[in-house]
Amino acid sequence: MENTKELRTWLDAFGLGHPLVIAGPCSAETEEQVLQIAHELKDTDATVLRAGIWKPRTRPGNFEGVGALGLKWLQKAKQETGMLIATEVANKDHVKLALEHDVDILWIGARTTVSPFIVQEIADALEGTDKIVLVKNPVNPDLPLWLGAIERLYSKNIKKLGVIHRGFSTYEKTRYRNNPEWQIPIELQNRFPDLPLICDPSHIAGRRDIIFDICQTALDLNFDGLMVETHYDPDNAWSDAAQQITPKTLVQMMVDLKVRKATD
Ligand code: PEP
Ligand code: MN
């Protein structure tokens, strides 16, 4: 991986803002929900709307997403607001559908990054794409597994690559849902200095009261972006209710966060 320079340039080229802010609900629930949240986010620092439509859940019996239907809602949100749209892909069929519906950013979730065959299948389906592809860390604190997923994508000539740090599962009781173990993304950044690094405070926290602090730590560590789960009615969200914040709270948070300038 001798030349990672080109990986970083997509972030600047898109003019998506510094830090890049991706916001939106954990899950797309209804067309009205997606459109309302998109409109509430439209004139904020968030330039990308996220919403999961295929939701790999750890245990069965929870909401597993609306499926391909949600792609139409995302497309409509993009048309109405001009925001870019992002969703999680967990197999090659998802990739095909997302590309057909012109999804701008496809991300690989933590439960998928752990599976080399599936990552390979996704990488094959994405070969040569000019879409942005973001790779979440694997659920467990295993840097080689994360690096391996990046290498599989990179070797398929996917140039607009980035990574998302969403914390690591632990059996110990901590204040976090997923332990940040900041040294792991930092080591990854040392190996790939030009790979944009985005923090997902929502899945690290698991609760909304510590989202701000996690975002500030990420920005202090020079992360390039934030992906924040955002819902107009967090308590009644169909997934990850405890960790979502409202668009209004996001706006205030972006005012209060101290962002380092490139020259600092
Ligand atoms: C999500 O982004 O809603 C999600 C399921 O995240 P993760 O893959 O990090 O658990
Ligand atoms: Mn979620």
Short mmCIF file of C-alpha atoms and ligand atoms in Angstrom, two decimals, residues 26 50 55 88 107 109-111 136 166 200 203 227 229 240, ligand 1:
data_model
loop_
_atom_site.label_atom_id
_atom_site.label_comp_id
_atom_site.label_asym_id
_atom_site.label_seq_id
_atom_site.Cartn_x
_atom_site.Cartn_y
_atom_site.Cartn_z
CA CYS A 26 -30.04 4.76 12.65
CA ARG A 50 -27.34 8.53 6.59
CA LYS A 55 -29.84 -3.64 9.55
CA GLU A 88 -24.92 0.38 4.94
CA TRP A 107 -20.50 1.86 4.28
CA GLY A 109 -20.90 -2.19 9.05
CA ALA A 110 -19.01 -3.57 12.03
CA ARG A 111 -20.69 -6.97 11.79
CA LYS A 136 -16.36 0.57 9.95
CA ARG A 166 -17.42 3.04 16.02
CA ASP A 200 -19.21 7.45 14.93
CA HIS A 203 -22.28 3.56 18.53
CA MET A 227 -21.24 10.31 11.70
CA GLU A 229 -27.30 9.25 14.50
CA ASP A 240 -30.77 2.61 18.79
C1 PEP B 1 -25.38 1.64 12.32
O1 PEP B 1 -24.62 2.45 11.77
O2 PEP B 1 -26.57 1.87 12.57
C2 PEP B 1 -24.82 0.34 12.76
C3 PEP B 1 -25.55 -0.75 12.83
O3 PEP B 1 -23.56 0.44 13.10
P1 PEP B 1 -22.42 -0.65 13.47
O4 PEP B 1 -22.21 -1.46 12.22
O5 PEP B 1 -21.29 0.23 13.82
O6 PEP B 1 -22.93 -1.44 14.64
#
